[in-house]
Coordinates of C-alpha atoms in Angstrom, one line a residue:
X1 CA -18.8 -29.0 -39.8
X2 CA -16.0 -26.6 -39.5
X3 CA -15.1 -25.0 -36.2
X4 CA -16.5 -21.4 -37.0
X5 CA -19.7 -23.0 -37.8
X6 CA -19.8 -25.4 -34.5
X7 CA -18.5 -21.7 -32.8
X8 CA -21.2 -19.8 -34.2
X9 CA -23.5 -22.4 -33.3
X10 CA -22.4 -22.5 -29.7
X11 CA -23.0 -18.9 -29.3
X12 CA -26.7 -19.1 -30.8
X13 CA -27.2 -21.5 -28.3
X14 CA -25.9 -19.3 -25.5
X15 CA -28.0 -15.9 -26.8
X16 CA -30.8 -18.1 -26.9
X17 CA -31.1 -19.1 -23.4
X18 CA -29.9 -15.5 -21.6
X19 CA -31.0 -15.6 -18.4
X20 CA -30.1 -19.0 -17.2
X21 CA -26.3 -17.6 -19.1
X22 CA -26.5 -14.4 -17.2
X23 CA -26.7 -16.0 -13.7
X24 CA -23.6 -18.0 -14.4
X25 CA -21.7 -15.2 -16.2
X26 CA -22.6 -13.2 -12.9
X27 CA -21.4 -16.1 -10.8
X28 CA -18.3 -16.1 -12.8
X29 CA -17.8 -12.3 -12.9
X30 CA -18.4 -12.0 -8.9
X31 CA -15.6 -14.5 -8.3
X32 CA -12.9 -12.6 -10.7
X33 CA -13.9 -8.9 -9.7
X34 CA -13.3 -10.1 -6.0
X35 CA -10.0 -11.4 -7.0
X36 CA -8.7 -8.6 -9.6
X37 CA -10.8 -5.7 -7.4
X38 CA -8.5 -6.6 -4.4
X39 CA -5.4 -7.2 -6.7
X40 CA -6.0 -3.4 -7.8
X41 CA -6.2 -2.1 -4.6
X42 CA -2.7 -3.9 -3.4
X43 CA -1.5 -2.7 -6.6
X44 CA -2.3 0.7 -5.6
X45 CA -1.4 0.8 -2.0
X46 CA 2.3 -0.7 -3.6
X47 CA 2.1 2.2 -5.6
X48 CA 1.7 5.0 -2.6
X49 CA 4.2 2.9 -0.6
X50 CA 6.7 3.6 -3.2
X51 CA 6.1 7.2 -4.3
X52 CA 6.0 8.0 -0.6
X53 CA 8.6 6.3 0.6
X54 CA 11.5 7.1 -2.4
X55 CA 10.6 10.9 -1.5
X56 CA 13.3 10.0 0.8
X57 CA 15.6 8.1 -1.6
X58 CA 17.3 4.7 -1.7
X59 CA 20.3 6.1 -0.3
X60 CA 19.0 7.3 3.3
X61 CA 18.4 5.7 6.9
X62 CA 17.4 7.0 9.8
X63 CA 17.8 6.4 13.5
X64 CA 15.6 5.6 16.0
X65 CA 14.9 4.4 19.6
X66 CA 14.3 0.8 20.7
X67 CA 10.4 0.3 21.9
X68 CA 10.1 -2.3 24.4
X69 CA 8.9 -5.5 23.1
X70 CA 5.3 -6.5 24.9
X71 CA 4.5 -9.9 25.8
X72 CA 0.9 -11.3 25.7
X73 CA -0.7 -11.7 28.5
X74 CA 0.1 -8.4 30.2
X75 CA 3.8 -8.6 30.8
X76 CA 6.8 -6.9 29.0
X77 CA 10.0 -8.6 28.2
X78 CA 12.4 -6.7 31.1
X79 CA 14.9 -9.5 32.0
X80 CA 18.4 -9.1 30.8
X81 CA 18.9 -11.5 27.0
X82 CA 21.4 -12.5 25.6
X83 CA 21.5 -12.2 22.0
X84 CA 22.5 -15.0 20.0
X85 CA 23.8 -13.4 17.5
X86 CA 26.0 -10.9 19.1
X87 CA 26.4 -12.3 22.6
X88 CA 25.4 -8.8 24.0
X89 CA 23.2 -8.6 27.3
X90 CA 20.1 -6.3 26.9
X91 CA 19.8 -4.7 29.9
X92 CA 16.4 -3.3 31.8
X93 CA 17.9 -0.2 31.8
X94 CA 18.5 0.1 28.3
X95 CA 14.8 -0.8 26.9
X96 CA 12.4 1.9 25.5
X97 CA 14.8 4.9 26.3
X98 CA 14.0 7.6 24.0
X99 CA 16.3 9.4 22.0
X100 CA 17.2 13.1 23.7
X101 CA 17.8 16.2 21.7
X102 CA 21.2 16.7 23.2
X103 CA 21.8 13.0 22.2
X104 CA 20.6 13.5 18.5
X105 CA 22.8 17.1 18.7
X106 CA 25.7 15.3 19.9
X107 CA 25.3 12.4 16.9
X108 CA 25.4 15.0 14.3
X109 CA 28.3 16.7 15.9
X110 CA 30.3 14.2 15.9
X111 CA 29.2 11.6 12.8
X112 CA 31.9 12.6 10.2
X113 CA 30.8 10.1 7.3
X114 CA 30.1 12.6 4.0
X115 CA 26.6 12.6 4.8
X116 CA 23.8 14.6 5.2
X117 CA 22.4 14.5 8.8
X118 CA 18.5 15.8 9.7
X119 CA 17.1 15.9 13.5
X120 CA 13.3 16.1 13.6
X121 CA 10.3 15.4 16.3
X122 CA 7.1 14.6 16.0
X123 CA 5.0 16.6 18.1
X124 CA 1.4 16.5 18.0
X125 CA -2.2 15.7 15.7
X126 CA -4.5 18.6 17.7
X127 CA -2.8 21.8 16.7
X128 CA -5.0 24.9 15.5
X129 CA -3.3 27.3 13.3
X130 CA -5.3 30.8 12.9
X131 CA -4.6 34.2 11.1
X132 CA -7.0 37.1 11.6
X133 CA -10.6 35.6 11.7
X134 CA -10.2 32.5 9.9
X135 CA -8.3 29.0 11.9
X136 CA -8.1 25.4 10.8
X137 CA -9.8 22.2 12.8
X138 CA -7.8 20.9 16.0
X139 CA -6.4 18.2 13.5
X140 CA -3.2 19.9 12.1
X141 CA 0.1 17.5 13.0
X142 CA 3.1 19.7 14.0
X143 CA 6.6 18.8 13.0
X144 CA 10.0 19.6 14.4
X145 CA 13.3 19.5 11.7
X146 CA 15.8 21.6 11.0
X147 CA 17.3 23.3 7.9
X148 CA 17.8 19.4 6.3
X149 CA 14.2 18.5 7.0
X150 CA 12.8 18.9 4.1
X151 CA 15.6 17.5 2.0
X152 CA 15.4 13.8 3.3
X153 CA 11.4 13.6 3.3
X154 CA 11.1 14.7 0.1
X155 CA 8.9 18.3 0.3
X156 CA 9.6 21.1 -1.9
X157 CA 8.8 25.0 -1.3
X158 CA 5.9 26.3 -3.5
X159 CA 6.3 29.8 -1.9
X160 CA 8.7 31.4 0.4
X161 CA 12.1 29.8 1.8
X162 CA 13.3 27.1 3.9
X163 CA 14.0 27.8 7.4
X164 CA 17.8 28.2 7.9
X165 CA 20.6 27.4 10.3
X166 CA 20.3 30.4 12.4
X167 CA 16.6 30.2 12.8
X168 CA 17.5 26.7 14.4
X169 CA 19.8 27.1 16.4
X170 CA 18.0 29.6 18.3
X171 CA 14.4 28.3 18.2
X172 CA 13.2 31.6 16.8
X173 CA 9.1 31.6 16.2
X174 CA 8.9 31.0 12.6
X175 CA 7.8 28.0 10.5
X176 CA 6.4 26.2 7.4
X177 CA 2.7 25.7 6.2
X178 CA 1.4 22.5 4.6
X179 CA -0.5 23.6 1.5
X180 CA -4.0 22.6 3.0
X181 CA -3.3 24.7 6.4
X182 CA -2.2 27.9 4.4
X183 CA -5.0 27.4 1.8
X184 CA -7.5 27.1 5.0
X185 CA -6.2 30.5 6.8
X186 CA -5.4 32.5 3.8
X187 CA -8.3 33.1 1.5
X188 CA -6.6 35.6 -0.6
X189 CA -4.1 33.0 -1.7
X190 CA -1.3 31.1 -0.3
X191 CA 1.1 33.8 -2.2
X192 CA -0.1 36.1 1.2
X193 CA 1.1 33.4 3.7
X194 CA 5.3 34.2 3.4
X195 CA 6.2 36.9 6.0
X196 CA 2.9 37.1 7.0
X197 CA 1.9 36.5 11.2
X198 CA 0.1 33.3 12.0
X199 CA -1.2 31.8 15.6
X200 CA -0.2 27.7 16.5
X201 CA -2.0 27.5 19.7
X202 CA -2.5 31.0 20.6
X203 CA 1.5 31.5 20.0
X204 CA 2.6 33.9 17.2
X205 CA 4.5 32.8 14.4
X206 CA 6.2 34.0 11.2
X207 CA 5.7 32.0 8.1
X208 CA 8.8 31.6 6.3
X209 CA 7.4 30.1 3.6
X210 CA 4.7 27.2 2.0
X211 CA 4.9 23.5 1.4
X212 CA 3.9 22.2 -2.2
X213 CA 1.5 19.5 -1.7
X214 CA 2.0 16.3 -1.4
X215 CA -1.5 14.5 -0.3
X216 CA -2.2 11.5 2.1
X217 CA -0.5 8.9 3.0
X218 CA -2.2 5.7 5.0
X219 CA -4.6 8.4 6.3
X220 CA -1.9 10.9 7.3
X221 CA -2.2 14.0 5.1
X222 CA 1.2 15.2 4.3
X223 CA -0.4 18.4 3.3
X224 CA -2.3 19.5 6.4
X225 CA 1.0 20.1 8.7
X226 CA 2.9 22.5 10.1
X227 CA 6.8 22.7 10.8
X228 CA 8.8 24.2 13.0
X229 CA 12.4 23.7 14.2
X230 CA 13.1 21.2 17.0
X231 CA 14.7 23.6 19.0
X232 CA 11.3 25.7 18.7
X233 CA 9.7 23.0 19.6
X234 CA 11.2 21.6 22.3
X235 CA 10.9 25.4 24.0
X236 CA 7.3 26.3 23.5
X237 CA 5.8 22.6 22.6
X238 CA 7.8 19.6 24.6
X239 CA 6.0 16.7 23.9
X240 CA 8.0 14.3 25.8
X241 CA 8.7 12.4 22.2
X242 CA 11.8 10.4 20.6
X243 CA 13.9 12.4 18.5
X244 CA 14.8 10.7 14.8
X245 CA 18.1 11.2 12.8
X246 CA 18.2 10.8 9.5
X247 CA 21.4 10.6 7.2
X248 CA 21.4 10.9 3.8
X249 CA 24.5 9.8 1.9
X250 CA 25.7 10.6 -1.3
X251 CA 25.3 6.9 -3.1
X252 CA 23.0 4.1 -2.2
X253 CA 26.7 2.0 -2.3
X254 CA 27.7 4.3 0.5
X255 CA 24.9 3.3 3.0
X256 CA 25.7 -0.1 4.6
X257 CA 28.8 1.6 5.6
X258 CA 27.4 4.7 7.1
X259 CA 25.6 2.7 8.5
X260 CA 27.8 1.5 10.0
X261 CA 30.0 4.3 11.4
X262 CA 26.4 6.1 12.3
X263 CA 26.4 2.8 14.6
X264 CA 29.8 3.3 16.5
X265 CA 29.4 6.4 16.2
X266 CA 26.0 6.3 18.6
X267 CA 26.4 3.4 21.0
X268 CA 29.0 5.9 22.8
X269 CA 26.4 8.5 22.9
X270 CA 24.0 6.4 24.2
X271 CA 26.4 5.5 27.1
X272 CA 26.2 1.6 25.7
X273 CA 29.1 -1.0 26.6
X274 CA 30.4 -3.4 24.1
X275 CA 28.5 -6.0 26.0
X276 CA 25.1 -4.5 25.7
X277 CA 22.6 -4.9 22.6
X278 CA 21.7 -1.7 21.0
X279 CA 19.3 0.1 22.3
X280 CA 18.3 1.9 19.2
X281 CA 17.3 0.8 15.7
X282 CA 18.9 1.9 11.7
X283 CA 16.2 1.5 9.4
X284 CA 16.8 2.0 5.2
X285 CA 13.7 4.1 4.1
X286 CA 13.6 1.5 1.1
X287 CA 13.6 -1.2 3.9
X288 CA 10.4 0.2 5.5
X289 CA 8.4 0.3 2.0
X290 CA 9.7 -3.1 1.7
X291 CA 8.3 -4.2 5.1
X292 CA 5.0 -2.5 4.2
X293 CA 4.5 -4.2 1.2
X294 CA 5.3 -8.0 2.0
X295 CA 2.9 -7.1 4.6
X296 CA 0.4 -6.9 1.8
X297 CA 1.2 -10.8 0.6
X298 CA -1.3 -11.3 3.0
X299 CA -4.0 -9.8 1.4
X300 CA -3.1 -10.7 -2.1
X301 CA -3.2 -14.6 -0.7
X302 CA -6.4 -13.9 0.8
X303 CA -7.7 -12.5 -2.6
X304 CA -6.4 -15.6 -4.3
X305 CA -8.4 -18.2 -1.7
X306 CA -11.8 -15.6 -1.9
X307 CA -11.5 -15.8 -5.7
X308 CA -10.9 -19.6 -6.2
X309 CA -13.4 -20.7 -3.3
X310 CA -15.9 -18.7 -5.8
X311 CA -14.8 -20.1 -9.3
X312 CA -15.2 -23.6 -7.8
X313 CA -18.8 -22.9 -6.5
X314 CA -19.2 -21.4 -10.1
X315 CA -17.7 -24.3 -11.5
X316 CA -20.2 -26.5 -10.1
X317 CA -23.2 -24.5 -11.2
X318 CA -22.0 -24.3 -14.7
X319 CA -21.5 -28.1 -14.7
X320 CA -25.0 -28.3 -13.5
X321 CA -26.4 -26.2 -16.5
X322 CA -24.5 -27.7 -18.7
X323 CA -26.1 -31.1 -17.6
X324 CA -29.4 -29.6 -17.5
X325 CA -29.1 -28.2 -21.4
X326 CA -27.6 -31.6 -22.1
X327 CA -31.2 -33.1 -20.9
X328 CA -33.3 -30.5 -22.2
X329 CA -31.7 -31.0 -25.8
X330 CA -31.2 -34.7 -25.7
X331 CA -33.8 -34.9 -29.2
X332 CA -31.3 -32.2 -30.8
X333 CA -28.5 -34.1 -30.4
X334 CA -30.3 -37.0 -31.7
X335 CA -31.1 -35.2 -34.4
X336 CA -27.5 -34.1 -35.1
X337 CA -25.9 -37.6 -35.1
X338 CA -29.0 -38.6 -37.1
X339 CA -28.4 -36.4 -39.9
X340 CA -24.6 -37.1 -39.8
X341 CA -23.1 -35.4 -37.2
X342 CA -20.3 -36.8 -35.3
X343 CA -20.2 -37.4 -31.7
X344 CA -16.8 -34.9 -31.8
X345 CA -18.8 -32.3 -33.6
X346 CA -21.3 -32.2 -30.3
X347 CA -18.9 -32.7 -27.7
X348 CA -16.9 -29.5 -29.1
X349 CA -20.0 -27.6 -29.4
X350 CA -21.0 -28.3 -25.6
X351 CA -17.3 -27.9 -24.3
X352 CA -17.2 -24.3 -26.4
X353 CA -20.2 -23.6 -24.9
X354 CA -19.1 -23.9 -21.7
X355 CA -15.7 -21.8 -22.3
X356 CA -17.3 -19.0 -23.8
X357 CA -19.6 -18.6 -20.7
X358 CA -16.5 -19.1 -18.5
X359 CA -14.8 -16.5 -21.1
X360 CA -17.9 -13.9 -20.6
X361 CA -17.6 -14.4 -16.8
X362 CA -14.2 -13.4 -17.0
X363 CA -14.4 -10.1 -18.8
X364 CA -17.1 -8.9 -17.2
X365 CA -15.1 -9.5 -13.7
X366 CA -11.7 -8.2 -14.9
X367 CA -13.7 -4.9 -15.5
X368 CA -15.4 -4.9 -12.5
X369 CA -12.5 -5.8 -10.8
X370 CA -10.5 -2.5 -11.9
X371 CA -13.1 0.1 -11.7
X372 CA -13.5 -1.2 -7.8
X373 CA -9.8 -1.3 -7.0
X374 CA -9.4 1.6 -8.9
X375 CA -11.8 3.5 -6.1
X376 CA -9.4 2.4 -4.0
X377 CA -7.0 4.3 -5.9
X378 CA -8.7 7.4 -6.3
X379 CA -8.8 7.9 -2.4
X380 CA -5.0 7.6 -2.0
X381 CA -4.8 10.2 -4.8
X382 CA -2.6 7.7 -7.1
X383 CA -2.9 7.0 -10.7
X384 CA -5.1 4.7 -12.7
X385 CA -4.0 0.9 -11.6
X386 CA -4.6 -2.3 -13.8
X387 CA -2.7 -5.7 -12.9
X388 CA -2.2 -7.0 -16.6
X389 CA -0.8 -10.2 -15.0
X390 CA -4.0 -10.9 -13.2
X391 CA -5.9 -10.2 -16.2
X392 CA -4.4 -12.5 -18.3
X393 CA -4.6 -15.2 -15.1
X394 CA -7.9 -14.5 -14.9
X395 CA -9.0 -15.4 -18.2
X396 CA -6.9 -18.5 -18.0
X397 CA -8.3 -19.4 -15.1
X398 CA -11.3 -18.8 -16.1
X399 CA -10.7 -21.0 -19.7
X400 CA -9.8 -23.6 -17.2
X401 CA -12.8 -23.7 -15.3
X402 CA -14.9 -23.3 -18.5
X403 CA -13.2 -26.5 -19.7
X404 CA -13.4 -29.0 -16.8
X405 CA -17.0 -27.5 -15.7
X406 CA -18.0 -28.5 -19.5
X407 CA -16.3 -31.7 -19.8
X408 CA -18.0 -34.3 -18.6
X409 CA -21.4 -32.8 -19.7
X410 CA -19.9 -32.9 -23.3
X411 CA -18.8 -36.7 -23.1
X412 CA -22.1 -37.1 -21.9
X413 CA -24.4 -35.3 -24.9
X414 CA -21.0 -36.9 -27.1
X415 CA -22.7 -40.9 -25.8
X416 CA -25.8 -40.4 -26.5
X417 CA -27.3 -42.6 -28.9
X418 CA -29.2 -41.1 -32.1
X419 CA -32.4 -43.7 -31.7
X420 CA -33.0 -43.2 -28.4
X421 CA -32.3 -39.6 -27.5
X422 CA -34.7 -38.9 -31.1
X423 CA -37.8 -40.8 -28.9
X424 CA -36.7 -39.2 -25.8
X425 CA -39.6 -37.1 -23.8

């Protein structure tokens, strides 16, 4: 027989028994979706990572203070180190002090690298913005920046103007809706939130202008905030926070050494001896997308081990069928060799058998498998996600299981002799 006819022969087989295939297609299919569903997802998180983190560009980095390192077990690591790398003693003194806004003023005074420098704040998550009768939830997060603000995190104006340098520099009342916040207040249309008179906290306001959206990211809408300048911010809401200072250069060849001079440039601000460790930390934006997704590895290895413990337990079972057809049609393979077909002939049809459940099991899971990471997806508002690698390691995979599971069960049915499987009962 030709191998069409033993393939179409194979498949009769399976159609004819599809219940007892369906259970081990299912078995199959659960193991891959669990594998290429969770592969999506990373894929997808990856995805927001990057879009969200490039809004700031290759090219930037931003300064920050040094949190104190906690021990476990309750205590905090306070003695004076010695770093090995630089020989510098890490004083007491120096641990967890925040950065000041006179500090972060006095930075971009005096950093003369051809850069482009932003201070911002973080203030808080509980801010209610109101105009007239209508006010948003205690959830709005309010911002401090100035006039470069929007620049290095990547928003764009979808009505109105920026703030500028004057309004800064003297902490005048005026400030920025996210797109969700002037969407809530203004029913008439964001076009009515420029110039118009708004409430943070029971303190009037005049909106400059409107952010274009931007959605979520890791739960944090970038859409439902509200920004102010620093200055403003450290008058009317002092939150007691770090300042950040980010630079943005002009090439991403230029940033290890402005980098650099934004380091020397500092450590004197910050009242640091050449002695002492820095008690601040640069951080590349592209560096902290990076960290975020080799923290993912994690999950992708955990993916891999949930997925493989599963096609091994399916494995097993469709070994087991395969025995159990091999019994059940013991007289038709008798019957086979007995009107000349050769023991090849049956162990191909067995081992194809086997494959094209394996096969089945595998399609139906890769499916699965991207409709359910792609849920994933749809909640942090990214496009439509599908691993190809995975898919084609997933029907491999799954060809390889299909194989071995229906190996020894075809060498078996493959031994059997004519006479006696023909009188077997």
């Amino acid at each position: 027989m030709k191998f069409l006819d033993v393939l179409s022969l194979a498949w009769r087989t399976i159609r004819g028994n599809k219940l007892r295939t369906g259970l081990t297609v299912a078995i199959i299919a659960f193991g891959i979706m669990a594998l290429v569903g969770i592969i999506t997802a990373i894929k997808a998180m990856n995805q927001k990572f990057s879009e969200s983190f490039s809004s700031m560009g290759a090219n930037a980095f931003t300064l920050r203070y040094k949190e104190r390192n906690i021990r476990f077990g309750g205590g905090d690591d306070r003695q004076i180190k010695l770093s090995k790398k630089t020989k510098r003693k890490e004083k007491k003194s120096n641990l967890d002090k925040k950065i000041t806004k006179d500090e972060a003023e006095l930075f971009a005074k005096t950093y003369h690298y051809p850069a482009i420098t932003s201070i911002s704040i973080f203030g808080n998550r509980n801010t209610i913005v109101s105009h007239e009768e209508r006010k948003t939830s205690p959830n709005v997060t309010l911002l401090g920046g100035d006039e470069n603000y929007l620049l290095l995190n990547g928003f764009a104006m979808a009505n109105g103007r920026n703030l500028n340098r004057t309004e800064v520099q003297s902490g005048t009342n005026v400030c920025l809706l996210g797109y969700d916040v002037a969407k809530k207040i203004f029913k008439q249309g964001i076009e009515k939130a420029t110039n118009a008179l708004v409430r943070i906290n029971n303190i009037p306001y005049r909106v400059m202008g409107v952010l274009e959206s931007r959605g979520s990211t890791l739960g944090f809408s970038r859409d439902n905030i509200i920004i102010t300048s620093y200055t403003n911010m450290y008058r009317n809401f002092p939150s007691g926070g770090s300042y950040v200072v980010a630079v943005l250069t002009d090439d991403i060849l230029q940033v290890t050494e402005a980098m650099g001079e934004a380091e020397a440039a500092f450590r004197p601000i910050r009242k640091l001896s050449t002695t002492e460790e820095n008690n601040f930390v640069l951080d590349r934006s592209d560096s902290i997308a990076e960290k975020a997704m080799k923290s993912l590895g994690f999950l992708t290895v955990s993916a891999t081990v949930i997925g493989l413990i599963t096609l091994i337990g399916a494995a097993i079972g469709l070994m087991n069928i395969m025995l159990v057809s091999v019994s059940e049609r013991t007289k038709e393979v008798g019957l086979i060799k007995a009107i000349g077909g050769k023991s090849k002939m049956v162990r191909r049809q067995f081992l194809l058998e086997a494959m094209i459940i394996s096969v089945l099991g595998a399609i139906f899971g890769i499916l699965l498998g991207i409709l359910v990471g792609n849920l994933f997806s749809l909640v942090l508002n990214t496009g439509f996600v599908v691993p190809w690698n995975w898919v084609f390691y997933g029907i491999a995979i799954c060809s390889l299981v299909g194989l071995l599971a229906g190996l020894y069960p075809a060498l078996k049915a493959g031994r059997l002799n004519p006479i006696e499987a023909l009188r077997y009962e």
